[in-house]
Short mmCIF file of C-alpha atoms (C1' of nucleotides) in Angstrom, two decimals:
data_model
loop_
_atom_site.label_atom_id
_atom_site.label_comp_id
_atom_site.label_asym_id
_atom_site.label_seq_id
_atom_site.Cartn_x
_atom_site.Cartn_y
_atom_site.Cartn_z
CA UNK A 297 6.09 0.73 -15.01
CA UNK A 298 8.98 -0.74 -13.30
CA UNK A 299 11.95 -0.64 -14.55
CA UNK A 300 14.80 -0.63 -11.51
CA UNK A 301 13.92 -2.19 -8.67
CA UNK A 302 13.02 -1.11 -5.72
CA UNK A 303 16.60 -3.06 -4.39
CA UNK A 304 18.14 -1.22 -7.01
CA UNK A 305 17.28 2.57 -5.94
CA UNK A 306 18.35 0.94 -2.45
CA UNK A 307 21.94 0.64 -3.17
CA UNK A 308 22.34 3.23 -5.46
CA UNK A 309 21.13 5.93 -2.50
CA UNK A 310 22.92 4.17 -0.20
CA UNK A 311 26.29 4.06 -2.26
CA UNK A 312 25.59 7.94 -3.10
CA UNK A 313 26.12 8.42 1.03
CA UNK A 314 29.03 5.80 0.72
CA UNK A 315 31.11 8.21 -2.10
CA UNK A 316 30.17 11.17 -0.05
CA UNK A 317 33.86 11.59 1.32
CA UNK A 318 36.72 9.61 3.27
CA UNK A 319 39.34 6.91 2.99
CA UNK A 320 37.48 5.52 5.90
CA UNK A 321 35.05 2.57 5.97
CA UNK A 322 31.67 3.30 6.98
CA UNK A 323 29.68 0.83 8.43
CA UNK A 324 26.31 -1.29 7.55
CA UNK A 325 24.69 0.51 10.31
CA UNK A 326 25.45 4.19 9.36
CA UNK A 327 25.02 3.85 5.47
CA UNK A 328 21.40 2.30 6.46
CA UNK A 329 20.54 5.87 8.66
CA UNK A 330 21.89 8.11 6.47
CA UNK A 331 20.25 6.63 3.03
CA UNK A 332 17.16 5.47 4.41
CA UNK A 333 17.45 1.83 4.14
CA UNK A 334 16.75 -1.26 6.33
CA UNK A 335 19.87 -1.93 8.13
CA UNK A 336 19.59 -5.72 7.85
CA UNK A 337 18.16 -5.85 4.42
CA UNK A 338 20.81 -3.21 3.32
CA UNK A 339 23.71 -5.90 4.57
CA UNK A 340 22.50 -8.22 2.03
CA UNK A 341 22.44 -5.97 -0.94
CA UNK A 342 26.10 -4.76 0.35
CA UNK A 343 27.09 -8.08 -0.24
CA UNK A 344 25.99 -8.30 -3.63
CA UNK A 345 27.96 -5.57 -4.13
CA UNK A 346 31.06 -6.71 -2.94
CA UNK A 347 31.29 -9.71 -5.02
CA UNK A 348 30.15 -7.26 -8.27
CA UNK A 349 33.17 -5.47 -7.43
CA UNK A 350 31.74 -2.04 -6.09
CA UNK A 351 32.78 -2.14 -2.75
CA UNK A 352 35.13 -3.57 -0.60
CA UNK A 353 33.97 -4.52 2.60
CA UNK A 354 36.08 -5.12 6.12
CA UNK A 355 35.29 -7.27 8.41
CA UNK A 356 36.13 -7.89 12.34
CA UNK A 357 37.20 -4.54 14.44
CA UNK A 358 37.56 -0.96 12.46
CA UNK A 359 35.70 -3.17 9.35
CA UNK A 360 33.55 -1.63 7.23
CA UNK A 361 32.60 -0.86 3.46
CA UNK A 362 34.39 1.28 1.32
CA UNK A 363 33.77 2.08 -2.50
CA UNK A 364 36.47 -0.37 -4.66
CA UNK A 365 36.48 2.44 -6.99
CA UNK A 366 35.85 6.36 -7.80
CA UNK A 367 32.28 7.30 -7.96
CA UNK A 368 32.98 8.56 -11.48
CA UNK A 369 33.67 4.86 -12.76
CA UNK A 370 30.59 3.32 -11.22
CA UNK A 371 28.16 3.67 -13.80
CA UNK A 372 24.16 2.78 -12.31
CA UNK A 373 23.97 -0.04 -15.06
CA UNK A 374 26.86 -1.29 -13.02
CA UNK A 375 24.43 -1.22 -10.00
CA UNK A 376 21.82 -2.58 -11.14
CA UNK A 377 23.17 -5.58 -12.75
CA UNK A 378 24.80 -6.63 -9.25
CA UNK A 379 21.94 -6.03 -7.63
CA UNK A 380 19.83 -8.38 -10.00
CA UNK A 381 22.49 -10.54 -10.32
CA UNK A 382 23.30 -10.09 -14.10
CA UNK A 383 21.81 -7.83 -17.42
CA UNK A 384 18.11 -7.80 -17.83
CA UNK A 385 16.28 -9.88 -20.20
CA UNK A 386 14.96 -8.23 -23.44
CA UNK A 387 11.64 -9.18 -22.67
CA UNK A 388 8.52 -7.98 -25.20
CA UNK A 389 6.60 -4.83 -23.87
CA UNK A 390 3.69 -6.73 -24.59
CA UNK A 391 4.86 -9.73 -22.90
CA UNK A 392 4.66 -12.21 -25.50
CA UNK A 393 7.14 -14.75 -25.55
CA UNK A 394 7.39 -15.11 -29.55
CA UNK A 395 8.17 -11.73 -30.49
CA UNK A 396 11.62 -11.36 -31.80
CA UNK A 397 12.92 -9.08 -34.94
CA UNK A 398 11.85 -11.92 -37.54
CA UNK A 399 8.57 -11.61 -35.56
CA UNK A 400 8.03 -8.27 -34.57
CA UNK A 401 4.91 -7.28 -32.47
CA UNK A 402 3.18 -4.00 -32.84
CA UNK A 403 5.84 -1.97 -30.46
CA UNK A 404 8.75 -4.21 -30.96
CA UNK A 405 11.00 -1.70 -33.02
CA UNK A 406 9.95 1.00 -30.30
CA UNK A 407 10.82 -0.87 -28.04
CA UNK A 408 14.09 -2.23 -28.30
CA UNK A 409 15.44 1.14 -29.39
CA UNK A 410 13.45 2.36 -26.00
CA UNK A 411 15.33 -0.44 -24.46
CA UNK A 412 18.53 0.68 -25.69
CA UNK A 413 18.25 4.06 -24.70
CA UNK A 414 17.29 3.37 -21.34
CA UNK A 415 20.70 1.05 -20.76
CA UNK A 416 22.64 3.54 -22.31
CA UNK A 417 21.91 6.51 -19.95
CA UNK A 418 22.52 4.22 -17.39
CA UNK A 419 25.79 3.43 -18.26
CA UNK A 420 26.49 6.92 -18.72
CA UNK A 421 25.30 8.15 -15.65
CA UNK A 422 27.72 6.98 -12.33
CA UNK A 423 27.30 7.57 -8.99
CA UNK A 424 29.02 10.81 -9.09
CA UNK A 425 26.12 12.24 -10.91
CA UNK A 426 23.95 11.09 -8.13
CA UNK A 427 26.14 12.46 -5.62
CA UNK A 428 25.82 15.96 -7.21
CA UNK A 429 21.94 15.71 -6.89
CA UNK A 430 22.34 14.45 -3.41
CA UNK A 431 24.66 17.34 -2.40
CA UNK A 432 23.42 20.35 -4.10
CA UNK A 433 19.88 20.84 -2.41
CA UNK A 434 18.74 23.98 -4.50
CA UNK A 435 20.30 25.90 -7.02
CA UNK A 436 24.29 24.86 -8.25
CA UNK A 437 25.00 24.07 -11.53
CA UNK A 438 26.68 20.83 -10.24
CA UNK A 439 29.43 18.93 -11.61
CA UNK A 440 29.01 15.81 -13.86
CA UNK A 441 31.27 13.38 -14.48
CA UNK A 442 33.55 13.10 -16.92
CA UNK A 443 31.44 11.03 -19.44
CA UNK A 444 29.71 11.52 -22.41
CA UNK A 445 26.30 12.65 -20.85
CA UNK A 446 22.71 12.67 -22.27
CA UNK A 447 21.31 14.57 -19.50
CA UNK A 448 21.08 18.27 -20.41
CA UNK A 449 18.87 20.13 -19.32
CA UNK A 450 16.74 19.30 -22.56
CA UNK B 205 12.34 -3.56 -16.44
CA UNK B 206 8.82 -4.38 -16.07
CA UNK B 207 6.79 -1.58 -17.78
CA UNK B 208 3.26 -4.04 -18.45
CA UNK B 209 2.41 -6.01 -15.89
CA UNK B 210 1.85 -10.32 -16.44
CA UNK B 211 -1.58 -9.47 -15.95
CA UNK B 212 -2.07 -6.48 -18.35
CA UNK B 213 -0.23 -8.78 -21.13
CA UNK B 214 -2.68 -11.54 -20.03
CA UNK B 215 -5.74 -9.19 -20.93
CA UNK B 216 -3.92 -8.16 -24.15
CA UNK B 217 -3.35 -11.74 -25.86
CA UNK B 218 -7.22 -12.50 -24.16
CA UNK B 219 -8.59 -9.37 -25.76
CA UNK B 220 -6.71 -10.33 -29.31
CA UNK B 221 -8.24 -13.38 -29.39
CA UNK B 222 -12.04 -12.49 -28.68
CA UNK B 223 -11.76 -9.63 -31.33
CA UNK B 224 -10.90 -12.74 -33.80
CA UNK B 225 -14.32 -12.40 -35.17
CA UNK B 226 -18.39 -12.75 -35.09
CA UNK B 227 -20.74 -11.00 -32.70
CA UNK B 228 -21.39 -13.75 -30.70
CA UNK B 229 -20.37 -13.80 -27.34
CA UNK B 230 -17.09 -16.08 -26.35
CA UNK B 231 -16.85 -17.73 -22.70
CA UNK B 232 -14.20 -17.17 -20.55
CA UNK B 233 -13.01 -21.05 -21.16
CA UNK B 234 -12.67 -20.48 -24.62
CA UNK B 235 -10.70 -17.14 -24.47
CA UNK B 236 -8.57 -19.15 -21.89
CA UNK B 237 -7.64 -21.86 -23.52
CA UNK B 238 -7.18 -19.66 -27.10
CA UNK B 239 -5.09 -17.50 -25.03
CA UNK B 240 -3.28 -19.64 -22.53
CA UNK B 241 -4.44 -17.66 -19.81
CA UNK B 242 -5.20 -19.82 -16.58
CA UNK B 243 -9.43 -19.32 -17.09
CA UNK B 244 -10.12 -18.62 -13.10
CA UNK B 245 -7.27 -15.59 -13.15
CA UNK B 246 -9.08 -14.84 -16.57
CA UNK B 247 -12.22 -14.21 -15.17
CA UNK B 248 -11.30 -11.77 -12.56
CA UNK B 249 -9.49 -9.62 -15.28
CA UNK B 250 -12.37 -9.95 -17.72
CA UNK B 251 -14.62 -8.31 -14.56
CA UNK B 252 -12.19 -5.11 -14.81
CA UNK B 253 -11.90 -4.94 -18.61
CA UNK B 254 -16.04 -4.98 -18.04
CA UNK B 255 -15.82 -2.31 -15.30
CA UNK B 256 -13.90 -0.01 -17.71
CA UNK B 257 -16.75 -0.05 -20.74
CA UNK B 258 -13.42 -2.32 -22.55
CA UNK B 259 -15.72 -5.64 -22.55
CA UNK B 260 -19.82 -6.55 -22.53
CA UNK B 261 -20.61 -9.44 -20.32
CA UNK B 262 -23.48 -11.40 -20.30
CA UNK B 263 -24.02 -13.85 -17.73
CA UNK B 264 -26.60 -16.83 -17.78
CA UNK B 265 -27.45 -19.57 -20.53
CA UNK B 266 -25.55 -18.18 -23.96
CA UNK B 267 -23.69 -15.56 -21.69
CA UNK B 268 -20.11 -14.76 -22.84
CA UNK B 269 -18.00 -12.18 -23.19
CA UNK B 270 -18.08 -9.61 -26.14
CA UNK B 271 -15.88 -6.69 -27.19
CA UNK B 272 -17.53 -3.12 -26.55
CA UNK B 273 -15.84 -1.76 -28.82
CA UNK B 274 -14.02 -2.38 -32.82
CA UNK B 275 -10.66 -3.59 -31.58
CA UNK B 276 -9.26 -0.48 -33.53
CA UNK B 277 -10.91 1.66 -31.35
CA UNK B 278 -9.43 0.06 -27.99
CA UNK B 279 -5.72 1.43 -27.22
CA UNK B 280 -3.22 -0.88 -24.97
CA UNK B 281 -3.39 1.88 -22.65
CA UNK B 282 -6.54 1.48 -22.04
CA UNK B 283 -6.48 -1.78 -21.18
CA UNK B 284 -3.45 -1.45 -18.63
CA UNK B 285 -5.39 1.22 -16.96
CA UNK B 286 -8.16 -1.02 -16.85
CA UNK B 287 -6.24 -3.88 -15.66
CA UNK B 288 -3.97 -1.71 -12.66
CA UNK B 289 -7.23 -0.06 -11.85
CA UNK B 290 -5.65 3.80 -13.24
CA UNK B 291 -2.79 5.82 -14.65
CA UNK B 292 1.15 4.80 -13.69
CA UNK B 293 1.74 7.28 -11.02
CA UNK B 294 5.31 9.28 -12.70
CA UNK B 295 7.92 7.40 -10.60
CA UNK B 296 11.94 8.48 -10.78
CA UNK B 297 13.61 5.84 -12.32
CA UNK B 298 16.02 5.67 -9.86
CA UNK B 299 13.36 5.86 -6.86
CA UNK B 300 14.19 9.04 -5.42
CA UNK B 301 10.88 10.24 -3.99
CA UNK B 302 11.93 13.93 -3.66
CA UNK B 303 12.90 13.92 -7.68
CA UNK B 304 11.09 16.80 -9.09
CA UNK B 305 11.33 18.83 -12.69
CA UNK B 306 12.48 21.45 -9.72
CA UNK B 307 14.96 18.83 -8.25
CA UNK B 308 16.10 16.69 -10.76
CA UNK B 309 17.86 13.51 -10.53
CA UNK B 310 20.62 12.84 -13.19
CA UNK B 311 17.89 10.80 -15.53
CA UNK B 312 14.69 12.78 -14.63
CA UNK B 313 14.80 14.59 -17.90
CA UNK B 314 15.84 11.60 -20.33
CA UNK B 315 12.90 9.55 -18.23
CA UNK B 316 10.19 12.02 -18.50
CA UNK B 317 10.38 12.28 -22.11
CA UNK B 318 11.04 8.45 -22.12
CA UNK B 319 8.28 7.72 -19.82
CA UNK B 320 6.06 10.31 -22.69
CA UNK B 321 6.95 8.34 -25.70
CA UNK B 322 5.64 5.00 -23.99
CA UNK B 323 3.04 6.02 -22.74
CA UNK B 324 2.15 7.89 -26.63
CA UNK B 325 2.85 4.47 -28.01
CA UNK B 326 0.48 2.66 -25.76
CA UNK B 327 -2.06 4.79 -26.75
CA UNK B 328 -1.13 4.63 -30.56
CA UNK B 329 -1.41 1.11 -30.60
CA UNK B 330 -4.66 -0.71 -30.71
CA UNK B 331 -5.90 -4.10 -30.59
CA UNK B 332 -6.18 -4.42 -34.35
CA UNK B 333 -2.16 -3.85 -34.03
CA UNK B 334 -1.87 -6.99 -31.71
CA UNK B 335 -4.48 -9.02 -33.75
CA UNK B 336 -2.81 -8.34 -37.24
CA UNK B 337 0.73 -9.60 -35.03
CA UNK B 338 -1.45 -12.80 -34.19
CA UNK B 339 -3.14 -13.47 -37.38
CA UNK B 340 -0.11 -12.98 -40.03
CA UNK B 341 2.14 -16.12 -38.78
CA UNK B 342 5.49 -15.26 -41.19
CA UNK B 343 4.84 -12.24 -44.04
CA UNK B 344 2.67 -10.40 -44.79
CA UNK B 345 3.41 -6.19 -44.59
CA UNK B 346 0.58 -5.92 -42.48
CA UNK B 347 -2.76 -3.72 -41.62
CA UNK B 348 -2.01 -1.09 -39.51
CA UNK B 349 -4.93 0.69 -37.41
CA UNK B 350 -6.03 4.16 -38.52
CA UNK B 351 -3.98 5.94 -35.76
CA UNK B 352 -0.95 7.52 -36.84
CA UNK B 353 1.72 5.09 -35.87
CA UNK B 354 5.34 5.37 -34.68
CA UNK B 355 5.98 1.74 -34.73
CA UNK B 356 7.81 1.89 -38.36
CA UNK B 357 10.24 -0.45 -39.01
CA UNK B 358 12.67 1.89 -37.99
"C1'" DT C 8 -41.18 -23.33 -13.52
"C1'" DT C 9 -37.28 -26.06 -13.71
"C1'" DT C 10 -32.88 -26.99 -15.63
"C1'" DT C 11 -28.80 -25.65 -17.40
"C1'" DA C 12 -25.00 -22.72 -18.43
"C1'" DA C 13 -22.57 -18.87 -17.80
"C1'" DC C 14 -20.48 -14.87 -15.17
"C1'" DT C 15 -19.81 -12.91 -10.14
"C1'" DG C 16 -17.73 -12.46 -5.80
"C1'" DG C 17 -15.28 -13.78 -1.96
"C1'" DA C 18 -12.07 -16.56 0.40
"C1'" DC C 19 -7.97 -18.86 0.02
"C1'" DA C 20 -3.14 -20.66 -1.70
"C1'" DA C 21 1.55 -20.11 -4.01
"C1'" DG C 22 5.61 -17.56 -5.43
"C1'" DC C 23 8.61 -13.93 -5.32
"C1'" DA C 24 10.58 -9.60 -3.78
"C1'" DT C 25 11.28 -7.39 0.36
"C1'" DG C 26 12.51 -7.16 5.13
"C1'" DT C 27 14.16 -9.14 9.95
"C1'" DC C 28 16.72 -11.78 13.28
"C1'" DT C 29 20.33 -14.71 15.10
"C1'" DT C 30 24.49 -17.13 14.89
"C1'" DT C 31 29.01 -17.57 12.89
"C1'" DT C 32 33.27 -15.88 11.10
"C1'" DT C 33 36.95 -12.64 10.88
"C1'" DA C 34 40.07 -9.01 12.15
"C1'" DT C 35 41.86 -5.62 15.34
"C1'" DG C 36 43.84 -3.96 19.59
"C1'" DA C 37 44.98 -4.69 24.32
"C1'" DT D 137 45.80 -15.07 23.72
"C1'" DC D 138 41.49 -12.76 24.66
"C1'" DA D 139 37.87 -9.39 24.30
"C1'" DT D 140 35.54 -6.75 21.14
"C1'" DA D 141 33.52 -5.10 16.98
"C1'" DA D 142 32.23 -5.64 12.60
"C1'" DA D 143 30.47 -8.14 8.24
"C1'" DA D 144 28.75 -12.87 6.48
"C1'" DA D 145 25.46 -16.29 6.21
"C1'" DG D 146 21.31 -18.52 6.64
"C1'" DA D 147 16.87 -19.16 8.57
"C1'" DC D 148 12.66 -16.90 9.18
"C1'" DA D 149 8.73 -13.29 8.47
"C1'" DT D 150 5.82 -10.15 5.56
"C1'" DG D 151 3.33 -8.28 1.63
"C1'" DC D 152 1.92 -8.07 -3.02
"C1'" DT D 153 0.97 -10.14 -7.38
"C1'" DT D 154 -0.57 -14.05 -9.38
"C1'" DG D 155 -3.42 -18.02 -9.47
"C1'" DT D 156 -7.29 -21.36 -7.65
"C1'" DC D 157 -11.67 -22.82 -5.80
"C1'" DC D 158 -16.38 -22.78 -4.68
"C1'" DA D 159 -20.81 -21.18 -3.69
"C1'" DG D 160 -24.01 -17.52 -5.37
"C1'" DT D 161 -26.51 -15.02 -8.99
"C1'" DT D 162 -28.43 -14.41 -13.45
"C1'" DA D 163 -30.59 -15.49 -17.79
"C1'" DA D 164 -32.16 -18.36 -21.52
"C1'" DA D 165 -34.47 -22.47 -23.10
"C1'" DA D 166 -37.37 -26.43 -22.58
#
DNA sequence: TTTTAACTGGACAAGCATGTCTTTTTATGA
DNA sequence: TCATAAAAAGACATGCTTGTCCAGTTAAAA
């Protein structure tokens, strides 16, 4: 019952510490202490995320990384597909390779509306939501961003 | 977005083909080759789906393997719990281990009730499901298993 | 009782995601 | 220009899932 990788929940805690505030580049090295995450192993994923567009990163003396953009227009779908290095596969729940519409195994229609659901909260949910759930550590009703949302309190 | 594992769909296309038909016993080469499961990984899941009560084995001259159960009476669920060895523990979809219904991360609600209606259709669907999917090889509006059902064509 | 045919169980190998280490490249400030 | 500080890059290590192999155990039939 995977469904973002472990990689994945890596960079989006450690660019929820990255949007917390500043101008400023932080480094490799404080991102990794502050969100948990292998230094080393966080590098790499930073990288991924530079060439996705996310962040910018600095190198040589005062370098650093810096968000490219506002946490409010970095959606976790965004994440996640530089992280894995493009969109995931509509695989079968079942796992079997010739299930498609024409051919539709027993939870096919459940799942690809499933499927569907699950891409669209990410895309609606940006690192500034996480951000509020990072900050806030009781009570608050936080802010959410400025999108459509589908997380009420339900 | 890995929700089954290789090896729980492995059991699941084994399982479909030994409730094809008869009473007598198949052997592990047979459901292997029907299946296109390697036969030695076959085996070892054949031992859990045994553990669990899924599967009757029956070793010596004219051993083989032999459904426990009618196939409509054997969910998916069951046989991924059989397979993992237990239940999915609830994990946050975005990994954050202190995500709680008290805490909530920005998807916990949408991937609770998410994480529900999998796990309901699992459970809903049976190996009769799976083994109408196999049989039918175009048409055919097929069987459905006496559980109620929420894969419609929706 | 012996032979044969099947599952059982344990050790082992391969592949992939995860994690680490070291060297190289780049940019800043003195 | 030179020293320094940071990311970039690539090789290397680890762990888990998947997959293989082989000797052991069991049961039926001759």
């Amino acid at each position: 019952m995977v469904v973002l990788s472990n990689s994945t929940g890596y960079a989006i805690r450690a660019l929820a510490c990255l949007s917390g505030l500043g101008c400023e580049p932080k480094f490799v090295r404080d991102i990794a202490k502050c969100s948990g995450v292998p230094a080393p192993y966080l590098a790499k994923l930073v990288q991924r995320l530079a060439e996705a567009g996310i962040v910018n990163s600095k190198r040589g003396y005062r370098g650093g990384i810096i968000l490219a953009r506002k946490p409010d227009e970095i959606s976790l779908l965004e994440i996640d597909e530089a992280v894995e290095g493009g969109a995931h596969p509509d695989r079968c729940l079942l796992g079997m390779d010739d299930c498609s519409d024409a051919r539709a195994c027993p939870t096919h229609a459940f799942w690809k509306k499933t499927r569907a659901d699950i891409r669209k909260t990410l895309l609606d949910t940006t690192l500034a939501d996480v951000l509020a759930f990072e900050t806030k550590k009781q009570a608050a009703t936080g802010s959410r961003s400025k999108k459509p949302s589908t997380k009420k309190p339900l």
